[in-house]
Coordinates of N, CA and C in Angstrom, one line a residue:
X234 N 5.9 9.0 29.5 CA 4.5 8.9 29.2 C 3.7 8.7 30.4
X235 N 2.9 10.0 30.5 CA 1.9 9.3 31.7 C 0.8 8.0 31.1
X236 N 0.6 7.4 33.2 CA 0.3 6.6 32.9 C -1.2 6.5 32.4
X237 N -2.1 7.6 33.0 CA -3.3 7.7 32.4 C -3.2 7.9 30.5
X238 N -2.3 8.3 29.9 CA -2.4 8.8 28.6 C -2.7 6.8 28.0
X239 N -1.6 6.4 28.7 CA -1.4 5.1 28.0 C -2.6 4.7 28.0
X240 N -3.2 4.0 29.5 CA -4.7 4.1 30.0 C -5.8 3.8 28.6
X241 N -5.2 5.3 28.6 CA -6.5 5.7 27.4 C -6.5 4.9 25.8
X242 N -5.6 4.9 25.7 CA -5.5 4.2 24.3 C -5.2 2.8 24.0
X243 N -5.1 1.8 25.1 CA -4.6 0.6 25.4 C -5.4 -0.1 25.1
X244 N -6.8 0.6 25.3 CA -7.7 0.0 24.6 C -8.5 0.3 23.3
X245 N -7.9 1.0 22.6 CA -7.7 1.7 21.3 C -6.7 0.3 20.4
X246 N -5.6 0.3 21.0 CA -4.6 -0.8 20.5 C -5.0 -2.1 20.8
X247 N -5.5 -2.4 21.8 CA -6.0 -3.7 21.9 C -7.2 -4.0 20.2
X248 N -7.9 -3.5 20.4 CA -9.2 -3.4 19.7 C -8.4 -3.7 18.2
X249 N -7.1 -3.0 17.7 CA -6.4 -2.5 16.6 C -6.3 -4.0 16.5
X250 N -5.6 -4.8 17.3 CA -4.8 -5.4 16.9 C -6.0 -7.2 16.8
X251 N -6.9 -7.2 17.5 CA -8.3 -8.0 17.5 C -8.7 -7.7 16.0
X252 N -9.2 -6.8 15.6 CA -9.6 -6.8 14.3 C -9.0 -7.3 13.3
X253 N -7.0 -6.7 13.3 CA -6.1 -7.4 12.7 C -6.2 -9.0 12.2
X254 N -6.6 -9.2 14.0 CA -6.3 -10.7 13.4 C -7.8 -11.5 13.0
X255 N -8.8 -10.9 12.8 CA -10.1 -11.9 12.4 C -9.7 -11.9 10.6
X256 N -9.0 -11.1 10.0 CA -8.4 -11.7 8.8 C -8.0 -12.7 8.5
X257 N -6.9 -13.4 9.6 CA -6.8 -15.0 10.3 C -6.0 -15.5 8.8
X258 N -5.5 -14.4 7.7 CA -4.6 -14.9 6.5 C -3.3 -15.2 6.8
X259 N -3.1 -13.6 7.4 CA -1.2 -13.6 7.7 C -0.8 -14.1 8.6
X260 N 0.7 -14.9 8.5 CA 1.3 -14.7 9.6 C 1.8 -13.9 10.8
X261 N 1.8 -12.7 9.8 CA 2.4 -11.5 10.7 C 1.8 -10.6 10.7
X262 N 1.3 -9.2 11.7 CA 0.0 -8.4 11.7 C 1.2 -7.2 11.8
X263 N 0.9 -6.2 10.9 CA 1.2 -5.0 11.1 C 0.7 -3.9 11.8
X264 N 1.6 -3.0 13.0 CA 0.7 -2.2 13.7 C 1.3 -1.3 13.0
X265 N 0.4 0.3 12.5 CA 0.7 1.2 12.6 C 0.2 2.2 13.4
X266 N 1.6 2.8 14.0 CA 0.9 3.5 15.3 C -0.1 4.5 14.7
X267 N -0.2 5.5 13.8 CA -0.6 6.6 13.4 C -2.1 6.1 13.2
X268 N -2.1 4.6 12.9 CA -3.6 4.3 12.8 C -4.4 4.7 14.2
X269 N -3.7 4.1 15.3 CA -4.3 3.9 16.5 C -4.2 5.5 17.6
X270 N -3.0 6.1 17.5 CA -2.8 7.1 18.3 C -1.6 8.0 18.0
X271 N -0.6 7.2 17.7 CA 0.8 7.5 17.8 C 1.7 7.2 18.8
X272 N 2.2 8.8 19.5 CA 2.9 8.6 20.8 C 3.0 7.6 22.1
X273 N 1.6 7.5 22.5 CA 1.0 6.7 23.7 C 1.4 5.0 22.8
X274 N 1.1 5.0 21.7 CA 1.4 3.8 21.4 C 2.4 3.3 20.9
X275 N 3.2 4.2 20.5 CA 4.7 3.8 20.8 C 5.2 3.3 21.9
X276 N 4.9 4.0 23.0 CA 5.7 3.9 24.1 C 5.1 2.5 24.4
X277 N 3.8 1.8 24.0 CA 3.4 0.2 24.2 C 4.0 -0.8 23.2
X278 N 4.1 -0.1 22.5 CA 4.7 -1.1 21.2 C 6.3 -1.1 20.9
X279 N 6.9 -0.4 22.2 CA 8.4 -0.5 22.3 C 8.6 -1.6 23.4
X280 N 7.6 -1.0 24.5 CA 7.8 -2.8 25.7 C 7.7 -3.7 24.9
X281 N 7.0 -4.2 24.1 CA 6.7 -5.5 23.0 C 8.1 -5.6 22.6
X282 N 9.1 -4.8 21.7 CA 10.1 -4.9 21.3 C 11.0 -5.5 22.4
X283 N 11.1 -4.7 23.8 CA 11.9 -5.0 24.5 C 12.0 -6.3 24.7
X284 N 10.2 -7.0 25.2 CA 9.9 -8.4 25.6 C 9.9 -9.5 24.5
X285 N 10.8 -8.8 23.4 CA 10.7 -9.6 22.1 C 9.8 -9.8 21.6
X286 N 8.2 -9.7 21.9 CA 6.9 -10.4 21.1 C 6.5 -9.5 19.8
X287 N 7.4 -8.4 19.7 CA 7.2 -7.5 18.6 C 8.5 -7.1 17.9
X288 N 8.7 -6.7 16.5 CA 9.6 -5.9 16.3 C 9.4 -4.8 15.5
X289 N 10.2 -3.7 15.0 CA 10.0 -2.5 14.4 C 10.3 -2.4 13.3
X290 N 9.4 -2.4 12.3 CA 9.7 -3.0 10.7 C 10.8 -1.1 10.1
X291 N 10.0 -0.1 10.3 CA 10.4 1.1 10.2 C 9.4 2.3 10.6
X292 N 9.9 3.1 10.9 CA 9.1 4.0 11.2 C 7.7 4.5 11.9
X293 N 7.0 4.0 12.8 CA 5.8 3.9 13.0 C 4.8 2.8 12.8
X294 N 5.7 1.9 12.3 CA 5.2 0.3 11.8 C 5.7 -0.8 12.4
X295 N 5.2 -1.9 13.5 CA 5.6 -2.6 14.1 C 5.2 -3.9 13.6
X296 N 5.7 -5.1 13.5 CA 5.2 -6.0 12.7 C 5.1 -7.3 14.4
X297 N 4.1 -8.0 14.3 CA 3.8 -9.2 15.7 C 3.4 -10.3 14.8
X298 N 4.6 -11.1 15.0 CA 4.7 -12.8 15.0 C 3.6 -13.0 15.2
X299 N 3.0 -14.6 15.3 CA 1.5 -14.7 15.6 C 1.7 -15.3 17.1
X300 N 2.6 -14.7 18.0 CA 2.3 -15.1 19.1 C 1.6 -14.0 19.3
X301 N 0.5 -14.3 19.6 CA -0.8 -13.0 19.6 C -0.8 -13.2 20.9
X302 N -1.4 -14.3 21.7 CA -1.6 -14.4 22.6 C -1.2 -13.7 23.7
X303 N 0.6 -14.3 23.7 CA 1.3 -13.5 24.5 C 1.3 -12.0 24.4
X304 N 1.0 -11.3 23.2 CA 0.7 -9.8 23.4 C -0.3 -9.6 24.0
X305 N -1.6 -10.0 23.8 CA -2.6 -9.6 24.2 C -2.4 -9.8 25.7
X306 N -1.9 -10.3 26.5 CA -1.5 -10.3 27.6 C -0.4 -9.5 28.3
X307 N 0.6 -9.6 27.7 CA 1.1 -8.3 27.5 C 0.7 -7.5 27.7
X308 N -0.1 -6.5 26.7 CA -0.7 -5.4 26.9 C -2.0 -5.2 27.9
X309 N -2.2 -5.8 28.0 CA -3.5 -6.1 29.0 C -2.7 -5.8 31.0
X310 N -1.2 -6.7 30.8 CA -0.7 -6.0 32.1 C -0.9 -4.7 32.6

């Protein structure tokens, strides 16, 4: 994945995942990539998997613990 594609949508997923959490109910926030982009955000929401702050519930659906924090920093790298 180029890196400008990511670029572009990083802050598409950031925003995704901010809104998620002013619900402030659940423990756990589901990302669906098809909401935000897809592809580009797969390839961000697999580093998450790798760095453990995320895992992959099925298919296009990634589910983040509430260590939010650490993602959002994360992704922000």
């Amino acid at each position: 994945m180029r890196a400008a594609t990511i670029k572009r949508y990083l802050p598409a997923l950031l925003l995704y995942v901010q809104r998620r959490l002013e619900g402030g109910r659940d423990a756990v926030i589901s990302v669906r990539t098809r909401d935000v982009c897809g592809v580009a955000v797969y390839s961000l929401m697999m580093r998450l998997v790798e760095e453990g702050l995320a895992r992959r519930h099925k298919q296009g659906v990634y589910l983040i613990e509430r260590a939010l924090e650490k993602v959002l920093t994360a992704l922000r790298r």
